[in-house]
XYZ file of N, CA and C in Angstrom:
729
model
N -1.537 26.507 5.904
C -2.717 25.409 5.629
C -3.698 25.771 6.037
N -4.841 26.304 5.473
C -5.939 26.771 6.001
C -7.109 25.844 6.871
N -7.840 26.443 7.432
C -8.712 25.687 8.878
C -9.481 24.717 8.211
N -10.062 24.847 6.917
C -10.354 24.111 6.443
C -9.663 22.801 5.828
N -8.313 22.779 5.506
C -7.728 21.976 5.585
C -7.716 20.760 6.572
N -7.249 21.560 7.241
C -6.696 21.084 8.912
C -7.870 20.163 9.300
N -8.989 20.596 9.449
C -10.225 20.064 9.598
C -9.886 18.805 8.876
N -10.386 18.502 7.704
C -10.368 17.595 6.630
C -9.169 16.679 6.898
N -8.027 16.605 7.222
C -7.005 15.852 7.210
C -7.596 15.671 9.221
N -7.611 16.201 9.725
C -8.202 15.942 11.112
C -9.030 14.204 10.799
N -10.224 14.722 10.535
C -11.631 13.676 9.675
C -10.296 12.345 9.284
N -9.685 12.668 8.343
C -9.486 11.947 7.055
C -8.040 10.847 8.088
N -7.085 11.702 7.951
C -5.973 10.534 8.806
C -6.093 10.506 10.418
N -7.142 9.472 10.581
C -7.368 9.226 12.036
C -6.211 8.113 12.000
N -5.817 8.109 13.500
C -4.882 7.232 13.567
C -4.453 5.743 13.552
N -4.803 5.101 12.870
C -4.698 3.441 13.021
C -4.606 3.079 11.569
N -4.331 3.814 10.948
C -3.859 3.722 8.861
C -2.773 2.575 9.199
N -2.744 2.323 8.669
C -2.408 0.442 8.525
C -2.163 -0.351 9.710
N -2.988 0.449 10.800
C -2.234 -0.532 11.811
C -1.244 0.621 12.626
N -0.893 1.781 12.370
C -0.071 2.643 12.777
C -0.454 2.540 14.146
N 1.296 2.162 15.036
C 0.864 2.871 16.626
C 0.257 1.349 17.272
N -0.590 0.465 16.434
C -0.868 -0.366 17.215
C 0.003 -1.002 17.628
N -0.426 -1.371 19.074
C 0.615 -2.249 19.989
C 1.301 -3.767 19.134
N 2.625 -4.491 19.436
C 2.808 -5.507 18.437
C 1.937 -6.554 19.268
N 1.562 -7.796 18.476
C 1.445 -9.472 18.753
C 1.487 -10.011 19.499
N 1.298 -10.684 20.473
C 2.131 -11.280 21.474
C 2.540 -12.941 20.860
N 1.926 -12.987 19.839
C 2.961 -14.294 19.146
C 2.431 -13.963 17.264
N 2.907 -14.713 16.763
C 2.707 -14.559 15.061
C 2.932 -15.560 14.675
N 2.185 -16.962 14.815
C 2.183 -18.173 14.955
C 2.205 -18.477 13.219
N 3.115 -19.411 13.112
C 3.460 -20.103 11.590
C 1.929 -20.757 10.582
N 1.223 -20.132 9.824
C 0.220 -20.582 9.365
C 0.086 -21.828 8.565
N 1.029 -21.958 7.517
C 0.849 -23.262 7.082
C 3.118 -22.919 6.301
N 3.329 -24.169 6.128
C 4.631 -24.687 5.667
C 4.539 -24.805 4.368
N 5.430 -23.759 3.296
C 5.304 -23.965 2.016
C 6.806 -24.271 1.339
N 6.776 -24.553 0.194
C 8.158 -24.697 -0.171
C 8.513 -23.654 -0.394
N 8.439 -22.241 -0.234
C 9.298 -21.030 0.291
C 9.595 -20.745 1.424
N 9.620 -21.429 2.151
C 9.310 -21.894 4.452
C 8.027 -21.042 4.345
N 7.936 -20.719 5.825
C 7.310 -20.968 6.738
C 6.028 -19.391 6.257
N 4.894 -19.828 6.295
C 4.102 -18.689 6.080
C 3.616 -17.993 8.236
N 3.644 -16.886 8.317
C 3.009 -16.398 9.121
C 1.857 -15.743 9.230
N 0.836 -15.735 9.593
C -0.230 -14.699 10.225
C 0.310 -13.142 9.864
N 1.546 -12.731 10.101
C 1.930 -11.884 9.413
C 2.318 -11.323 8.007
N 3.093 -12.576 7.824
C 3.086 -12.584 6.254
C 2.193 -12.392 5.480
N 0.676 -13.170 5.791
C -0.389 -13.640 4.664
C -1.109 -11.926 5.094
N -0.840 -11.209 6.136
C -1.706 -10.108 6.400
C -0.810 -9.095 5.530
N 0.586 -9.130 5.682
C 1.355 -7.997 4.651
C 0.773 -8.288 3.105
N 0.551 -8.996 2.224
C 0.290 -9.554 1.249
C -0.698 -8.997 0.992
N -1.734 -8.999 1.604
C -3.503 -8.863 1.779
C -2.810 -6.898 2.594
N -2.939 -6.722 2.596
C -2.511 -5.258 2.714
C -1.630 -4.618 1.504
N -0.549 -4.650 1.030
C -0.436 -4.516 -0.238
C -1.304 -4.716 -1.320
N -2.202 -5.598 -1.203
C -3.393 -5.736 -2.644
C -3.659 -4.813 -1.743
N -4.885 -4.296 -0.527
C -5.935 -3.633 -0.466
C -5.032 -1.778 -0.887
N -4.045 -1.743 -0.074
C -3.553 -0.523 -0.215
C -3.326 -0.129 -2.681
N -3.048 -1.098 -3.259
C -3.111 -0.729 -4.211
C -4.696 -0.666 -4.616
N -5.712 -1.522 -4.213
C -7.376 -0.930 -4.830
C -7.684 0.252 -4.144
N -6.972 0.698 -3.617
C -7.376 2.628 -3.477
C -6.260 3.715 -3.921
N -4.913 3.267 -4.228
C -3.802 4.053 -4.169
C -3.882 4.044 -6.276
N -4.075 2.833 -6.681
C -4.387 3.166 -7.870
C -5.494 4.258 -8.504
N -6.576 4.124 -7.900
C -7.047 4.979 -8.477
C -7.326 6.551 -8.057
N -6.706 6.101 -7.032
C -6.412 7.765 -6.513
C -5.194 8.447 -7.622
N -4.480 7.710 -7.954
C -3.715 7.422 -9.023
C -4.017 8.858 -9.818
N -5.446 7.676 -10.620
C -5.829 7.995 -12.069
C -6.512 9.004 -11.288
N -7.029 9.963 -10.448
C -7.783 10.792 -10.208
C -6.978 11.870 -10.282
N -5.084 11.749 -9.480
C -4.239 12.968 -9.876
C -4.168 12.995 -11.170
N -4.614 11.884 -12.040
C -3.785 12.883 -13.124
C -4.589 13.418 -14.386
N -5.718 13.379 -13.540
C -6.882 14.024 -13.717
C -7.136 15.854 -13.307
N -7.114 15.352 -11.926
C -7.207 16.506 -11.214
C -6.234 17.450 -11.176
N -4.692 17.166 -10.935
C -4.243 17.159 -9.959
C -3.617 18.370 -10.847
N -3.634 19.955 -9.985
C -3.572 21.317 -10.747
C -1.692 21.429 -11.146
N -0.818 20.868 -10.260
C 0.286 21.079 -10.637
C 1.106 19.684 -11.091
N 2.691 20.181 -11.813
C 3.455 19.028 -12.505
C 3.610 17.590 -11.422
N 4.330 18.376 -10.332
C 4.415 17.230 -9.025
C 3.837 16.634 -9.055
N 2.069 16.803 -8.942
C 0.805 15.896 -8.242
C 0.389 15.142 -9.574
N 0.744 15.446 -10.344
C 0.471 14.928 -11.341
C 1.523 13.906 -11.626
N 2.725 13.997 -11.551
C 4.110 12.863 -11.523
C 3.949 11.780 -10.361
N 3.199 12.454 -9.603
C 2.994 12.068 -8.408
C 1.874 10.440 -8.908
N 1.301 10.838 -8.628
C 0.014 10.422 -9.277
C 0.567 9.450 -10.703
N 1.472 9.622 -11.455
C 1.950 8.397 -11.953
C 2.337 7.542 -11.823
N 3.284 7.965 -10.627
C 3.912 6.841 -9.493
C 3.198 6.269 -8.606
N 1.949 6.530 -8.163
C 1.209 5.638 -7.516
C 0.543 4.086 -9.125
N -0.116 5.067 -9.743
C -0.211 4.002 -11.426
C 0.316 2.962 -11.348
N 1.758 3.780 -11.963
C 2.657 2.364 -12.313
C 3.078 1.873 -10.503
N 3.868 2.410 -9.226
C 4.629 1.255 -8.487
C 3.125 0.346 -8.265
N 1.973 0.622 -7.994
C 0.736 -0.211 -7.416
C 0.492 -1.519 -8.344
N 0.310 -0.915 -10.065
C -0.315 -2.057 -10.928
C 0.885 -2.555 -10.597
N 1.910 -2.334 -10.773
C 3.530 -3.595 -10.415
C 4.060 -4.604 -9.134
N 3.062 -3.907 -8.316
C 2.808 -4.317 -6.990
C 1.785 -5.495 -6.788
N 0.498 -4.991 -7.862
C -0.459 -5.849 -7.767
C -0.187 -6.909 -8.386
N 1.005 -7.150 -9.509
C 1.234 -8.374 -10.034
C 1.577 -9.264 -9.155
N 2.222 -9.138 -8.450
C 3.096 -9.656 -7.679
C 2.102 -10.602 -6.849
N 1.269 -9.219 -5.623
C 0.464 -10.381 -5.304
C -0.145 -11.111 -6.075
N -0.885 -10.916 -7.239
C -1.543 -11.864 -7.887
C -0.747 -12.970 -8.024
N 0.136 -13.117 -8.174
C 1.462 -14.414 -8.856
C 1.513 -15.268 -7.172
N 2.319 -14.244 -6.092
C 2.304 -15.473 -4.824
C 0.891 -15.811 -4.135
N -0.424 -14.862 -4.014
C -1.327 -15.043 -3.738
C -1.621 -16.940 -3.050
N -1.994 -16.897 -4.936
C -2.009 -18.566 -4.904
C -1.395 -19.572 -4.461
N -0.235 -19.243 -4.741
C 1.615 -19.805 -3.949
C 1.085 -20.659 -2.619
N 0.622 -19.562 -1.885
C 0.943 -19.331 -0.289
C -0.750 -19.410 -0.299
N -1.568 -19.295 -1.199
C -2.970 -20.333 -0.618
C -3.362 -18.581 0.521
N -3.492 -17.581 -0.301
C -3.323 -16.244 0.425
C -5.039 -16.265 -0.380
N -6.273 -15.616 0.291
C -7.240 -15.024 -0.204
C -6.792 -13.482 -0.542
N -7.230 -13.202 -1.482
C -6.994 -11.363 -1.471
C -8.379 -10.717 -1.888
N -8.162 -9.195 -1.653
C -9.386 -8.438 -1.426
C -9.285 -8.104 -2.313
N -10.975 -7.618 -3.085
C -11.221 -6.399 -4.175
C -11.687 -5.765 -4.027
N -11.716 -5.393 -2.638
C -12.313 -3.492 -2.231
C -11.255 -3.536 -1.193
N -10.293 -2.502 -0.861
C -10.138 -1.423 -0.032
C -10.124 -1.498 1.447
N -10.052 -1.328 2.519
C -10.561 -1.182 3.723
C -11.718 0.059 3.452
N -12.577 0.031 4.754
C -13.490 1.064 4.237
C -12.510 2.477 5.213
N -11.737 2.811 5.571
C -10.710 3.957 5.999
C -10.732 4.459 4.615
N -9.908 3.069 3.920
C -9.578 3.411 2.659
C -10.239 3.854 1.190
N -11.202 3.348 1.839
C -12.047 3.617 0.768
C -12.683 5.032 0.619
N -12.594 5.540 2.139
C -13.217 7.255 2.479
C -12.106 8.182 1.702
N -11.109 7.697 2.283
C -10.065 8.825 1.367
C -10.553 8.675 -0.126
N -10.669 8.041 -1.163
C -11.047 7.748 -2.418
C -12.484 8.526 -2.407
N -13.361 8.026 -1.683
C -14.985 9.838 -1.431
C -14.340 10.708 -1.183
N -13.144 11.072 -0.505
C -13.238 12.176 -0.158
C -12.168 13.302 -1.590
N -11.539 12.358 -1.779
C -10.699 12.986 -2.980
C -11.267 12.893 -4.260
N -12.423 12.176 -4.897
C -13.115 12.389 -4.965
C -13.944 13.375 -5.469
N -14.303 13.706 -4.228
C -14.846 15.032 -4.018
C -14.673 16.163 -4.418
N -13.134 16.209 -4.104
C -12.362 17.544 -3.566
C -11.711 18.253 -5.234
N -11.689 19.543 -5.133
C -11.159 20.037 -6.675
C -10.039 20.893 -6.735
N -9.487 20.745 -7.326
C -8.509 22.392 -7.374
C -7.318 21.707 -6.209
N -7.040 23.325 -5.573
C -5.321 22.830 -4.653
C -5.883 22.255 -3.222
N -7.742 22.310 -3.404
C -7.714 21.309 -1.934
C -7.332 19.976 -2.584
N -7.922 19.441 -3.487
C -7.396 17.803 -3.935
C -5.568 17.724 -3.952
N -5.160 19.270 -4.411
C -3.680 18.715 -4.375
C -2.898 18.272 -2.768
N -3.808 19.378 -1.966
C -3.336 19.240 -0.738
C -3.875 17.586 0.051
N -4.984 17.995 -0.457
C -5.121 16.334 0.893
C -5.268 15.200 0.167
N -4.473 15.137 -1.355
C -3.874 14.540 -2.132
C -2.778 14.514 -1.427
N -1.732 15.251 -1.400
C -0.350 14.620 -0.566
C -0.364 14.903 0.600
N -1.029 14.729 1.347
C -0.874 14.816 2.925
C -1.252 13.447 3.299
N -2.790 12.915 2.715
C -3.348 11.598 3.277
C -2.266 10.388 2.944
N -1.654 10.467 1.215
C -0.741 9.960 0.791
C 0.872 9.451 1.627
N 1.457 10.620 1.687
C 2.218 11.091 2.971
C 2.091 9.950 4.428
N 0.575 10.429 4.715
C 0.798 9.447 5.901
C 0.591 8.219 5.734
N -0.218 7.438 5.194
C -0.342 6.074 4.589
C 1.139 5.247 3.821
N 1.507 6.012 3.088
C 2.961 5.448 3.099
C 3.794 5.536 4.062
N 4.103 6.652 4.737
C 4.588 6.889 6.468
C 4.819 5.640 6.813
N 3.237 5.366 7.390
C 2.864 4.405 8.089
C 3.077 2.915 7.663
N 2.951 2.849 6.652
C 2.987 1.107 6.608
C 4.906 1.067 6.008
N 5.691 2.118 5.685
C 7.021 2.193 5.419
C 7.923 1.300 6.684
N 7.418 1.514 7.809
C 7.632 0.579 8.977
C 7.540 -1.130 8.902
N 6.134 -0.933 8.682
C 5.252 -2.398 8.263
C 6.360 -3.273 7.630
N 6.686 -2.311 6.117
C 7.316 -3.109 5.223
C 8.703 -3.522 6.044
N 9.626 -2.294 6.155
C 10.663 -3.274 7.320
C 10.749 -4.411 8.273
N 9.636 -3.934 8.951
C 9.411 -5.030 9.814
C 9.329 -6.539 9.280
N 8.829 -6.627 8.471
C 8.042 -8.156 7.174
C 9.699 -8.321 6.659
N 10.169 -7.167 6.231
C 11.286 -7.813 5.321
C 12.664 -8.401 6.372
N 12.435 -7.938 7.488
C 13.788 -8.333 8.759
C 13.523 -9.524 9.361
N 11.861 -10.021 9.111
C 11.861 -10.791 10.580
C 11.277 -12.901 9.440
N 10.647 -11.544 8.251
C 9.370 -13.029 8.150
C 11.413 -14.172 7.240
N 10.637 -15.603 7.334
C 11.243 -16.713 6.586
C 10.975 -16.756 5.371
N 9.450 -16.990 4.752
C 9.201 -17.069 3.038
C 9.565 -16.308 2.509
N 10.046 -17.010 1.211
C 11.154 -16.860 0.209
C 10.092 -15.064 -0.432
N 9.033 -16.389 -0.692
C 8.437 -14.863 -1.802
C 7.653 -14.047 -0.915
N 7.392 -13.477 0.066
C 7.021 -12.506 1.046
C 8.164 -11.926 0.582
N 9.423 -12.266 0.954
C 10.468 -11.405 1.671
C 10.867 -10.543 0.116
N 10.500 -11.130 -1.314
C 10.632 -10.570 -2.521
C 9.757 -9.608 -2.656
N 8.680 -9.676 -2.333
C 7.110 -8.832 -2.062
C 7.840 -7.939 -1.299
N 8.295 -8.232 0.034
C 8.959 -6.618 1.189
C 9.649 -5.921 0.022
N 10.956 -6.512 -0.289
C 12.101 -5.676 -1.135
C 11.363 -4.870 -2.343
N 10.169 -5.121 -2.928
C 9.171 -4.678 -3.949
C 8.661 -3.390 -3.335
N 8.009 -3.742 -2.007
C 6.968 -2.788 -1.640
C 7.996 -1.414 -1.092
N 9.221 -2.238 -0.031
C 9.703 -1.652 0.087
C 10.667 -0.281 -0.746
N 10.950 -0.386 -1.679
C 11.231 0.120 -3.252
C 10.133 1.042 -3.390
N 9.329 1.006 -3.853
C 7.576 1.465 -4.084
C 6.725 2.523 -2.850
N 6.867 2.118 -2.080
C 6.796 2.585 -0.804
C 7.622 4.393 -0.943
N 8.669 3.977 -1.028
C 10.285 5.526 -0.502
C 9.878 5.375 -1.406
N 9.873 5.433 -2.919
C 9.549 6.496 -3.813
C 7.939 7.411 -3.984
N 7.196 6.934 -3.448
C 5.862 7.618 -2.958
C 6.308 8.440 -2.099
N 6.807 8.093 -0.972
C 6.958 8.646 -0.079
C 7.656 10.231 -0.501
N 8.538 9.664 -1.490
C 9.525 11.196 -1.945
C 8.702 11.712 -2.773
N 7.783 11.236 -4.176
C 7.401 11.842 -4.602
C 6.257 13.024 -4.476
N 5.683 12.675 -2.813
C 4.322 13.094 -1.890
C 5.654 14.162 -1.663
N 6.495 13.604 -1.028
C 7.169 15.548 -0.736
C 7.238 16.276 -1.377
N 7.566 15.964 -2.579
C 8.009 17.112 -4.211
C 7.120 17.868 -4.169
N 5.538 17.540 -3.888
C 4.635 18.574 -4.103
C 5.259 19.660 -3.320
N 5.461 19.604 -1.831
C 5.751 20.581 -1.203
C 4.744 21.442 -0.472
N 3.523 20.453 -0.381
C 2.337 20.209 -0.145
C 1.983 20.093 1.002
N 3.113 19.185 1.682
C 2.939 18.053 2.866
C 3.212 18.909 4.227
N 2.251 18.372 4.733
C 2.132 19.160 6.871
C 2.871 18.027 7.432
N 4.061 18.523 7.847
C 4.966 17.229 8.539
C 4.450 17.232 9.866
N 4.245 18.570 10.350
C 4.078 18.833 11.625
C 2.680 17.836 12.181
N 1.609 18.005 11.606
C 0.285 17.347 11.107
C 0.757 15.697 10.925
N 1.240 15.794 9.602
C 0.834 14.314 9.054
C 1.648 13.149 10.295
N 3.128 13.647 10.782
C 3.449 12.770 10.982
C 3.267 12.629 12.528
N 2.307 13.860 13.380
C 1.499 13.451 14.241
C 0.582 12.309 13.833
N 0.307 12.978 13.228
C -1.454 11.631 13.424
C -0.807 9.783 12.385
N 0.445 10.143 12.271
C 1.031 8.703 11.726
C 1.214 7.592 12.948
N 2.343 8.418 13.765
C 2.389 8.311 14.972
C 1.914 7.677 16.038
N 0.379 7.953 16.359
C -0.507 8.225 17.301
C -1.202 6.709 17.288
N -1.553 6.570 18.962
C -2.145 5.155 18.933
C -3.048 5.183 18.267
N -4.050 4.036 17.692
C -4.956 4.165 16.811
C -5.779 3.863 17.320
N -7.286 4.408 17.118
C -8.674 5.020 18.019
C -9.749 4.162 17.166
N -9.390 3.295 15.549
C -10.506 3.164 14.665
C -10.512 1.707 15.072
N -11.797 1.379 14.918
C -11.755 -0.283 15.149
C -11.163 -1.068 13.732
N -11.019 -2.431 14.651
C -10.115 -3.078 13.826
C -11.481 -3.386 11.946
N -12.334 -3.086 12.487
C -13.335 -3.524 11.207
C -12.995 -2.312 9.771
N -13.319 -1.026 10.207
C -12.641 -0.033 9.250
C -11.746 0.016 8.576
N -10.606 -0.630 9.242
C -8.623 -1.247 8.955
C -8.660 -2.542 7.827
N -9.855 -3.295 8.132
C -9.593 -4.309 6.895
C -10.173 -4.613 6.283
N -9.775 -4.888 5.440
C -10.545 -4.790 3.732
C -12.000 -6.397 3.432
N -12.512 -6.174 3.381
C -13.480 -7.162 3.561
C -13.188 -8.400 2.143
N -13.475 -9.589 2.406
C -12.567 -10.885 1.770
C -13.730 -11.096 0.746
N -13.520 -11.533 -0.695
C -14.285 -11.307 -1.381
C -15.593 -12.007 -1.954
N -16.690 -11.883 -2.424
C -18.025 -13.277 -2.301
C -17.376 -14.412 -3.639
N -17.657 -15.371 -2.547
C -17.167 -17.059 -3.271
C -17.192 -16.472 -4.794
N -16.222 -16.631 -5.477
C -16.305 -17.166 -7.123
C -15.884 -16.165 -7.731
N -15.610 -14.672 -6.780
C -15.875 -13.303 -7.543
C -14.518 -13.504 -8.313
N -14.403 -13.325 -9.413
C -13.121 -12.710 -10.314
C -11.959 -11.549 -9.641
N -10.867 -11.912 -9.621
C -9.808 -11.240 -9.054
C -9.605 -10.125 -9.668
N -10.036 -8.565 -9.965
C -10.055 -7.480 -9.652
C -8.366 -7.513 -10.343
N -8.053 -6.869 -11.399
C -6.871 -6.469 -12.171
C -6.064 -5.414 -12.300
N -5.007 -4.441 -11.490
C -4.686 -3.525 -11.745
C -4.062 -3.489 -12.711
N -4.592 -2.523 -14.259
C -3.192 -3.065 -15.026
C -2.841 -2.063 -15.181
N -1.501 -2.796 -15.672
C -0.199 -1.293 -15.489
C -0.269 -0.358 -16.791
N 0.312 0.687 -16.776
C 0.142 2.117 -17.280
C 0.858 1.426 -19.007
N 0.508 1.742 -19.903
C 1.630 1.395 -21.267
C 2.890 2.010 -21.186
N 3.068 2.742 -20.466
C 4.273 3.422 -20.388
C 4.852 2.802 -19.006
N 4.565 1.620 -18.457
C 5.400 1.047 -17.048
C 6.967 1.175 -16.391
N 7.317 1.525 -15.418
C 8.315 1.525 -15.420
C 9.019 0.779 -14.462
N 7.504 0.273 -13.446
C 8.358 -0.591 -12.031
C 7.810 -2.096 -12.498
N 8.964 -3.067 -12.083
C 9.134 -4.329 -12.757
C 8.491 -4.982 -11.101
N 7.516 -6.665 -11.311
C 7.284 -6.993 -10.523
C 8.671 -8.238 -10.593
N 8.200 -8.617 -9.223
C 8.825 -9.620 -9.021
C 9.138 -11.094 -9.692
N 9.926 -11.901 -10.402
C 10.153 -12.584 -11.137
C 9.713 -13.656 -10.094
N 8.471 -13.823 -10.004
C 8.621 -15.150 -9.137
C 8.740 -16.461 -9.842
N 9.022 -16.648 -11.037
C 9.386 -18.014 -11.802
C 10.905 -17.821 -11.869
N 11.340 -17.181 -11.401
C 12.914 -17.280 -10.495
C 13.099 -17.246 -9.190
N 12.419 -18.258 -8.260
C 12.739 -17.645 -7.202
C 11.723 -19.315 -7.200
N 13.530 -19.986 -6.475
C 13.010 -21.485 -5.998
C 12.484 -21.972 -4.716
N 12.176 -22.714 -4.366
C 12.463 -23.153 -3.307
C 13.156 -22.755 -1.910
N 12.471 -22.521 -0.619
C 13.136 -22.086 -0.274
C 14.840 -23.042 0.552
N 15.499 -22.801 0.422
C 16.812 -23.368 0.833
C 17.562 -22.323 1.293
N 17.586 -22.188 2.730
C 17.799 -20.757 3.108
C 17.428 -19.273 3.156
N 16.392 -19.893 2.021
C 15.227 -18.190 2.009
C 15.732 -17.197 1.408
N 16.843 -17.445 0.312
C 17.535 -16.703 -0.618
C 16.636 -16.246 -2.234
N 16.926 -15.567 -2.754
C 16.424 -15.149 -3.456
C 17.021 -15.027 -5.066
N 17.096 -16.311 -5.687
C 18.332 -16.975 -6.708
C 18.439 -15.336 -7.343
N 19.820 -14.692 -7.841
C 20.208 -13.776 -8.820
C 20.409 -12.300 -8.058
N 19.508 -12.667 -6.484
C 19.755 -10.852 -5.755
C 20.868 -10.815 -4.853
N 21.359 -12.283 -3.794
C 22.041 -12.351 -3.262
C 21.319 -11.912 -1.979
N 20.033 -11.926 -2.204
C 19.346 -11.812 -0.728
C 18.545 -12.792 0.015
């Protein structure tokens, strides 16, 4: 990978994506009791993070469909649009049930990713696309697993199941581009965070602003959570799944 690419990635993939490498919180207090189980701060933040991820990865996927120069990059872009539109449906369904306010804009750092990829063209776009997305999905993968293994909220657990499948799929298609610099990407992924929390936090929407919808593609294959099929928490099981 050339020096220009390395410099671009060093600037873009600064530690702190998704809070990667951050020290664990001293406590994770329950902020609400719901019919689907207790809701903790981590549960709420996870729903917000999944929504924020779609707010930048969905448009980046649309960019890739237009600007990708290889079949593998175009395929990865299609997976981004498909997967995040389905996750967004789930987020928008469960958020009002759990009294969670969803953002309409990604975090400043995530918006910076979109800006960079919008300016990129040709092979530079393909390379930055694959490495940025592999980095961010790798960073959130452990968070998804932690939420899935610890949450007592049935709705959050169902979202984590969907997010786990989606993130793993997106990691895989990025790797299949053949453009991922694993040494650099994994080093950034595991380094201690240096960015301020304000750069990593999506801003709350203005009061009364309509919730932005990420429209599924006509040939969508990803499936949102069947929220209507999830009953009130009774041991936390999702009906029909055995989980």
